[in-house]
PDB file of C-alpha atoms in Angstrom:
ATOM      1  CA  MET A   1       0.000   0.000   0.000  1.00 70.00           C
ATOM      2  CA  PRO A   2       1.459   3.369  -0.976  1.00 89.00           C
ATOM      3  CA  PHE A   3       0.182   5.211   2.098  1.00 93.00           C
ATOM      4  CA  ASP A   4       1.067   4.399   5.678  1.00 91.00           C
ATOM      5  CA  SER A   5      -2.658   4.406   6.434  1.00 89.00           C
ATOM      6  CA  ARG A   6      -5.807   3.919   4.354  1.00 87.00           C
ATOM      7  CA  THR A   7      -7.544   6.625   6.394  1.00 91.00           C
ATOM      8  CA  ILE A   8      -7.194  10.352   6.757  1.00 94.00           C
ATOM      9  CA  THR A   9      -8.275  12.479   9.689  1.00 95.00           C
ATOM     10  CA  VAL A  10      -9.599  15.909   8.775  1.00 97.00           C
ATOM     11  CA  ARG A  11     -11.580  18.796  10.232  1.00 97.00           C
ATOM     12  CA  ARG A  12     -13.876  21.012   8.197  1.00 97.00           C
ATOM     13  CA  THR A  13     -12.565  24.569   7.939  1.00 96.00           C
ATOM     14  CA  GLY A  14     -14.916  26.072   5.356  1.00 95.00           C
ATOM     15  CA  GLU A  15     -17.676  25.353   2.876  1.00 93.00           C
ATOM     16  CA  GLU A  16     -15.404  23.118   0.798  1.00 92.00           C
ATOM     17  CA  THR A  17     -12.110  23.034   2.700  1.00 96.00           C
ATOM     18  CA  TRP A  18     -10.732  20.575   5.196  1.00 97.00           C
ATOM     19  CA  GLU A  19      -7.656  20.578   7.419  1.00 98.00           C
ATOM     20  CA  VAL A  20      -5.510  17.457   7.693  1.00 97.00           C
ATOM     21  CA  LEU A  21      -5.173  16.620  11.415  1.00 97.00           C
ATOM     22  CA  GLU A  22      -2.545  13.871  11.198  1.00 96.00           C
ATOM     23  CA  PRO A  23       0.301  13.593   8.682  1.00 96.00           C
ATOM     24  CA  LEU A  24      -0.508  11.694   5.492  1.00 97.00           C
ATOM     25  CA  VAL A  25       2.576   9.726   4.412  1.00 97.00           C
ATOM     26  CA  TYR A  26       3.038   8.429   0.868  1.00 97.00           C
ATOM     27  CA  ARG A  27       5.962   6.086   0.166  1.00 95.00           C
ATOM     28  CA  GLY A  28       6.707   5.749  -3.526  1.00 90.00           C
ATOM     29  CA  ARG A  29       9.372   3.785  -5.318  1.00 87.00           C
ATOM     30  CA  ARG A  30      11.953   6.552  -4.966  1.00 87.00           C
ATOM     31  CA  ASP A  31      10.398   9.306  -2.899  1.00 89.00           C
ATOM     32  CA  THR A  32       8.459   9.753   0.300  1.00 94.00           C
ATOM     33  CA  PHE A  33       6.065  12.675   0.603  1.00 96.00           C
ATOM     34  CA  VAL A  34       4.472  13.820   3.848  1.00 96.00           C
ATOM     35  CA  VAL A  35       1.367  15.971   3.814  1.00 97.00           C
ATOM     36  CA  PRO A  36       1.675  17.580   7.247  1.00 97.00           C
ATOM     37  CA  ALA A  37      -1.012  18.143   9.834  1.00 97.00           C
ATOM     38  CA  GLY A  38      -2.492  21.585   9.254  1.00 97.00           C
ATOM     39  CA  PHE A  39      -2.488  21.343   5.451  1.00 98.00           C
ATOM     40  CA  ARG A  40      -5.795  22.458   3.902  1.00 98.00           C
ATOM     41  CA  THR A  41      -7.437  20.604   1.045  1.00 97.00           C
ATOM     42  CA  ASP A  42     -10.699  20.494  -0.874  1.00 96.00           C
ATOM     43  CA  PHE A  43     -10.178  16.782  -1.632  1.00 97.00           C
ATOM     44  CA  ALA A  44     -10.615  16.294  -5.388  1.00 96.00           C
ATOM     45  CA  THR A  45     -10.825  19.705  -7.053  1.00 93.00           C
ATOM     46  CA  VAL A  46     -13.700  18.947  -9.398  1.00 94.00           C
ATOM     47  CA  PRO A  47     -15.757  21.560 -11.261  1.00 93.00           C
ATOM     48  CA  ARG A  48     -19.330  21.567 -10.009  1.00 92.00           C
ATOM     49  CA  VAL A  49     -20.710  20.548 -13.411  1.00 94.00           C
ATOM     50  CA  VAL A  50     -18.884  17.197 -13.342  1.00 95.00           C
ATOM     51  CA  VAL A  51     -19.259  16.064  -9.726  1.00 94.00           C
ATOM     52  CA  TRP A  52     -21.961  13.690 -10.998  1.00 93.00           C
ATOM     53  CA  LEU A  53     -19.137  11.763 -12.678  1.00 95.00           C
ATOM     54  CA  ILE A  54     -16.271  12.325 -10.257  1.00 95.00           C
ATOM     55  CA  PRO A  55     -17.408  13.268  -6.748  1.00 95.00           C
ATOM     56  CA  ARG A  56     -15.039  15.321  -4.588  1.00 93.00           C
ATOM     57  CA  PHE A  57     -14.110  12.273  -2.521  1.00 93.00           C
ATOM     58  CA  GLY A  58     -14.006   8.538  -3.018  1.00 95.00           C
ATOM     59  CA  ARG A  59     -11.454   5.760  -3.410  1.00 95.00           C
ATOM     60  CA  TYR A  60      -9.081   8.445  -4.714  1.00 97.00           C
ATOM     61  CA  THR A  61      -9.300  10.840  -1.735  1.00 97.00           C
ATOM     62  CA  LEU A  62      -5.791  10.158  -0.423  1.00 97.00           C
ATOM     63  CA  ALA A  63      -4.349  10.689  -3.908  1.00 97.00           C
ATOM     64  CA  ALA A  64      -6.305  13.950  -4.232  1.00 98.00           C
ATOM     65  CA  VAL A  65      -5.003  15.289  -0.910  1.00 98.00           C
ATOM     66  CA  LEU A  66      -1.444  14.321  -1.847  1.00 98.00           C
ATOM     67  CA  HIS A  67      -1.904  16.020  -5.242  1.00 98.00           C
ATOM     68  CA  ASP A  68      -3.214  19.203  -3.577  1.00 98.00           C
ATOM     69  CA  TRP A  69      -0.061  19.277  -1.459  1.00 98.00           C
ATOM     70  CA  LEU A  70       2.235  18.475  -4.401  1.00 98.00           C
ATOM     71  CA  VAL A  71       0.848  21.278  -6.605  1.00 97.00           C
ATOM     72  CA  THR A  72       1.114  23.844  -3.818  1.00 96.00           C
ATOM     73  CA  VAL A  73       3.839  23.180  -1.261  1.00 97.00           C
ATOM     74  CA  GLY A  74       5.651  20.548  -3.341  1.00 96.00           C
ATOM     75  CA  LEU A  75       5.728  22.748  -6.431  1.00 96.00           C
ATOM     76  CA  LEU A  76       6.792  25.904  -4.585  1.00 95.00           C
ATOM     77  CA  SER A  77       9.533  24.049  -2.679  1.00 96.00           C
ATOM     78  CA  GLY A  78      10.894  22.488  -5.883  1.00 94.00           C
ATOM     79  CA  ALA A  79      10.183  18.940  -4.696  1.00 94.00           C
ATOM     80  CA  VAL A  80       8.270  18.227  -7.927  1.00 95.00           C
ATOM     81  CA  SER A  81       7.293  19.868 -11.184  1.00 95.00           C
ATOM     82  CA  SER A  82       3.637  20.314 -12.032  1.00 96.00           C
ATOM     83  CA  ARG A  83       3.912  17.645 -14.692  1.00 96.00           C
ATOM     84  CA  ASP A  84       5.532  15.230 -12.219  1.00 96.00           C
ATOM     85  CA  ALA A  85       2.840  15.984  -9.617  1.00 97.00           C
ATOM     86  CA  ASP A  86       0.120  15.130 -12.130  1.00 97.00           C
ATOM     87  CA  GLY A  87       1.925  11.987 -13.279  1.00 96.00           C
ATOM     88  CA  LEU A  88       2.415  10.897  -9.679  1.00 96.00           C
ATOM     89  CA  PHE A  89      -1.284  11.558  -9.077  1.00 97.00           C
ATOM     90  CA  ARG A  90      -2.165   9.181 -11.931  1.00 97.00           C
ATOM     91  CA  ARG A  91       0.219   6.536 -10.599  1.00 96.00           C
ATOM     92  CA  VAL A  92      -1.148   6.817  -7.058  1.00 97.00           C
ATOM     93  CA  LEU A  93      -4.689   6.497  -8.437  1.00 97.00           C
ATOM     94  CA  ALA A  94      -3.610   3.196 -10.009  1.00 96.00           C
ATOM     95  CA  GLU A  95      -2.011   2.088  -6.730  1.00 95.00           C
ATOM     96  CA  LEU A  96      -5.340   2.809  -4.989  1.00 96.00           C
ATOM     97  CA  ASP A  97      -7.162   0.629  -7.558  1.00 96.00           C
ATOM     98  CA  VAL A  98      -9.064   3.503  -9.129  1.00 97.00           C
ATOM     99  CA  PRO A  99     -10.509   2.109 -12.380  1.00 97.00           C
ATOM    100  CA  PRO A 100      -8.549   3.066 -15.520  1.00 97.00           C
ATOM    101  CA  VAL A 101     -11.178   5.258 -17.195  1.00 96.00           C
ATOM    102  CA  ARG A 102     -11.760   7.319 -14.042  1.00 96.00           C
ATOM    103  CA  ARG A 103      -8.002   7.502 -13.455  1.00 97.00           C
ATOM    104  CA  TRP A 104      -7.315   8.880 -16.939  1.00 97.00           C
ATOM    105  CA  LEU A 105     -10.276  11.289 -16.743  1.00 96.00           C
ATOM    106  CA  MET A 106      -8.930  12.621 -13.459  1.00 97.00           C
ATOM    107  CA  TRP A 107      -5.455  12.975 -14.959  1.00 97.00           C
ATOM    108  CA  CYS A 108      -6.979  14.877 -17.906  1.00 97.00           C
ATOM    109  CA  GLY A 109      -8.737  17.155 -15.428  1.00 96.00           C
ATOM    110  CA  VAL A 110      -5.590  18.021 -13.502  1.00 97.00           C
ATOM    111  CA  ARG A 111      -3.592  18.556 -16.702  1.00 97.00           C
ATOM    112  CA  TRP A 112      -6.255  20.928 -18.092  1.00 96.00           C
ATOM    113  CA  GLY A 113      -6.238  22.656 -14.701  1.00 95.00           C
ATOM    114  CA  ALA A 114      -2.471  23.068 -14.994  1.00 96.00           C
ATOM    115  CA  LEU A 115      -2.923  24.958 -18.255  1.00 94.00           C
ATOM    116  CA  ALA A 116      -5.082  27.521 -16.436  1.00 92.00           C
ATOM    117  CA  ASN A 117      -2.467  28.144 -13.717  1.00 94.00           C
ATOM    118  CA  PRO A 118       0.745  29.998 -14.698  1.00 94.00           C
ATOM    119  CA  LEU A 119       2.767  28.219 -11.985  1.00 93.00           C
ATOM    120  CA  ARG A 120       1.588  24.819 -13.197  1.00 95.00           C
ATOM    121  CA  ARG A 121       1.677  25.519 -16.947  1.00 94.00           C
ATOM    122  CA  PRO A 122       5.362  24.682 -17.671  1.00 92.00           C
ATOM    123  CA  GLY A 123       5.615  21.300 -19.364  1.00 91.00           C
ATOM    124  CA  TRP A 124       1.921  21.224 -20.274  1.00 94.00           C
ATOM    125  CA  TRP A 125       2.541  20.954 -24.012  1.00 94.00           C
ATOM    126  CA  ARG A 126       4.579  17.787 -23.534  1.00 96.00           C
ATOM    127  CA  ASP A 127       1.380  16.029 -22.408  1.00 95.00           C
ATOM    128  CA  ALA A 128      -0.863  17.514 -25.107  1.00 95.00           C
ATOM    129  CA  PRO A 129      -0.404  14.556 -27.524  1.00 96.00           C
ATOM    130  CA  ARG A 130      -2.005  12.265 -24.921  1.00 95.00           C
ATOM    131  CA  LEU A 131      -4.331  14.798 -23.331  1.00 96.00           C
ATOM    132  CA  LEU A 132      -6.094  16.005 -26.467  1.00 96.00           C
ATOM    133  CA  PRO A 133      -7.191  12.597 -27.861  1.00 97.00           C
ATOM    134  CA  LEU A 134      -8.298  11.435 -24.405  1.00 96.00           C
ATOM    135  CA  SER A 135     -10.321  14.632 -23.990  1.00 96.00           C
ATOM    136  CA  VAL A 136     -11.952  14.171 -27.404  1.00 97.00           C
ATOM    137  CA  LEU A 137     -12.863  10.568 -26.523  1.00 96.00           C
ATOM    138  CA  ALA A 138     -14.324  11.658 -23.165  1.00 96.00           C
ATOM    139  CA  ALA A 139     -16.255  14.641 -24.531  1.00 96.00           C
ATOM    140  CA  PRO A 140     -19.378  12.744 -25.712  1.00 96.00           C
ATOM    141  CA  VAL A 141     -19.830  11.311 -22.209  1.00 94.00           C
ATOM    142  CA  VAL A 142     -18.871  14.385 -20.189  1.00 95.00           C
ATOM    143  CA  VAL A 143     -20.003  17.438 -22.178  1.00 96.00           C
ATOM    144  CA  PRO A 144     -23.756  16.811 -22.739  1.00 96.00           C
ATOM    145  CA  PRO A 145     -24.601  16.248 -19.044  1.00 96.00           C
ATOM    146  CA  ALA A 146     -22.266  19.116 -18.058  1.00 95.00           C
ATOM    147  CA  LEU A 147     -24.159  21.479 -20.392  1.00 96.00           C
ATOM    148  CA  VAL A 148     -27.512  20.435 -18.933  1.00 97.00           C
ATOM    149  CA  ILE A 149     -26.187  20.842 -15.403  1.00 96.00           C
ATOM    150  CA  SER A 150     -24.689  24.256 -16.269  1.00 96.00           C
ATOM    151  CA  ALA A 151     -28.060  25.426 -17.588  1.00 97.00           C
ATOM    152  CA  ALA A 152     -29.858  24.100 -14.503  1.00 96.00           C
ATOM    153  CA  LEU A 153     -27.361  25.804 -12.192  1.00 96.00           C
ATOM    154  CA  ALA A 154     -27.800  29.086 -14.073  1.00 96.00           C
ATOM    155  CA  VAL A 155     -31.598  28.879 -13.700  1.00 97.00           C
ATOM    156  CA  TYR A 156     -31.237  28.006 -10.023  1.00 96.00           C
ATOM    157  CA  THR A 157     -28.906  30.978  -9.458  1.00 95.00           C
ATOM    158  CA  VAL A 158     -31.409  33.348 -11.080  1.00 96.00           C
ATOM    159  CA  VAL A 159     -34.306  31.940  -9.020  1.00 95.00           C
ATOM    160  CA  GLU A 160     -32.326  32.045  -5.779  1.00 92.00           C
ATOM    161  CA  SER A 161     -31.217  35.619  -6.465  1.00 92.00           C
ATOM    162  CA  ALA A 162     -34.789  36.723  -7.238  1.00 92.00           C
ATOM    163  CA  VAL A 163     -36.199  35.059  -4.127  1.00 91.00           C
ATOM    164  CA  THR A 164     -33.483  36.601  -1.966  1.00 89.00           C
ATOM    165  CA  ARG A 165     -34.365  40.076  -3.284  1.00 89.00           C
ATOM    166  CA  LEU A 166     -38.150  39.732  -3.285  1.00 90.00           C
ATOM    167  CA  VAL A 167     -39.071  37.674  -0.226  1.00 86.00           C
ATOM    168  CA  PRO A 168     -38.683  39.501   3.111  1.00 79.00           C
ATOM    169  CA  GLY A 169     -36.191  37.788   5.404  1.00 75.00           C
ATOM    170  CA  SER A 170     -34.999  35.294   2.805  1.00 65.00           C
ATOM    171  CA  GLY A 171     -31.552  36.852   2.717  1.00 62.00           C
ATOM    172  CA  ARG A 172     -30.921  35.790   6.310  1.00 60.00           C
ATOM    173  CA  ARG A 173     -29.401  32.462   7.024  1.00 59.00           C
ATOM    174  CA  GLY A 174     -31.840  30.393   9.007  1.00 55.00           C
ATOM    175  CA  ASP A 175     -29.086  28.329  10.557  1.00 50.00           C
ATOM    176  CA  ARG A 176     -27.090  31.279  11.897  1.00 53.00           C
ATOM    177  CA  GLY A 177     -25.657  30.396  15.262  1.00 51.00           C
ATOM    178  CA  LEU A 178     -26.409  26.722  14.780  1.00 52.00           C
ATOM    179  CA  ARG A 179     -23.367  24.523  15.396  1.00 54.00           C
ATOM    180  CA  LEU A 180     -23.133  21.262  13.522  1.00 53.00           C
TER     181      LEU A 180
END
């Protein structure tokens, strides 16, 4: 097993962020990476329109937390390049028995995400010959539902905004002061 433990202990720190409470240790073939206690993660960074396909957590959660650390602290410290972090993510997904199609879709997602981030962009073009055909193959499965979900979310946002403006007291949070 690539991780010292199959579990992770976290505490919620925001709407979509969690704090690692105990170190997460990954032992690879050549390197060992330690995600320290106190590191904040959102688990798998998945756009809202595709969480139906790849939820924010699952069998791949430990790999996602490690990847979050690699593309922030690991990248800034020079421990890995962005391309290496994404490749390691794909390898760790395989080590965690994530099915191949999901594994490659997740790798495509993090590589496309790297293109959008100037710190992660170097080396992106070297993966384009694999990334582009995989993305084209995935598009018929991913894009149609994502478009429908995008439209539904847009309608919901308009309705929620209108209700908040028009209905007295609807702008207040009903759970204010409630501790969960």
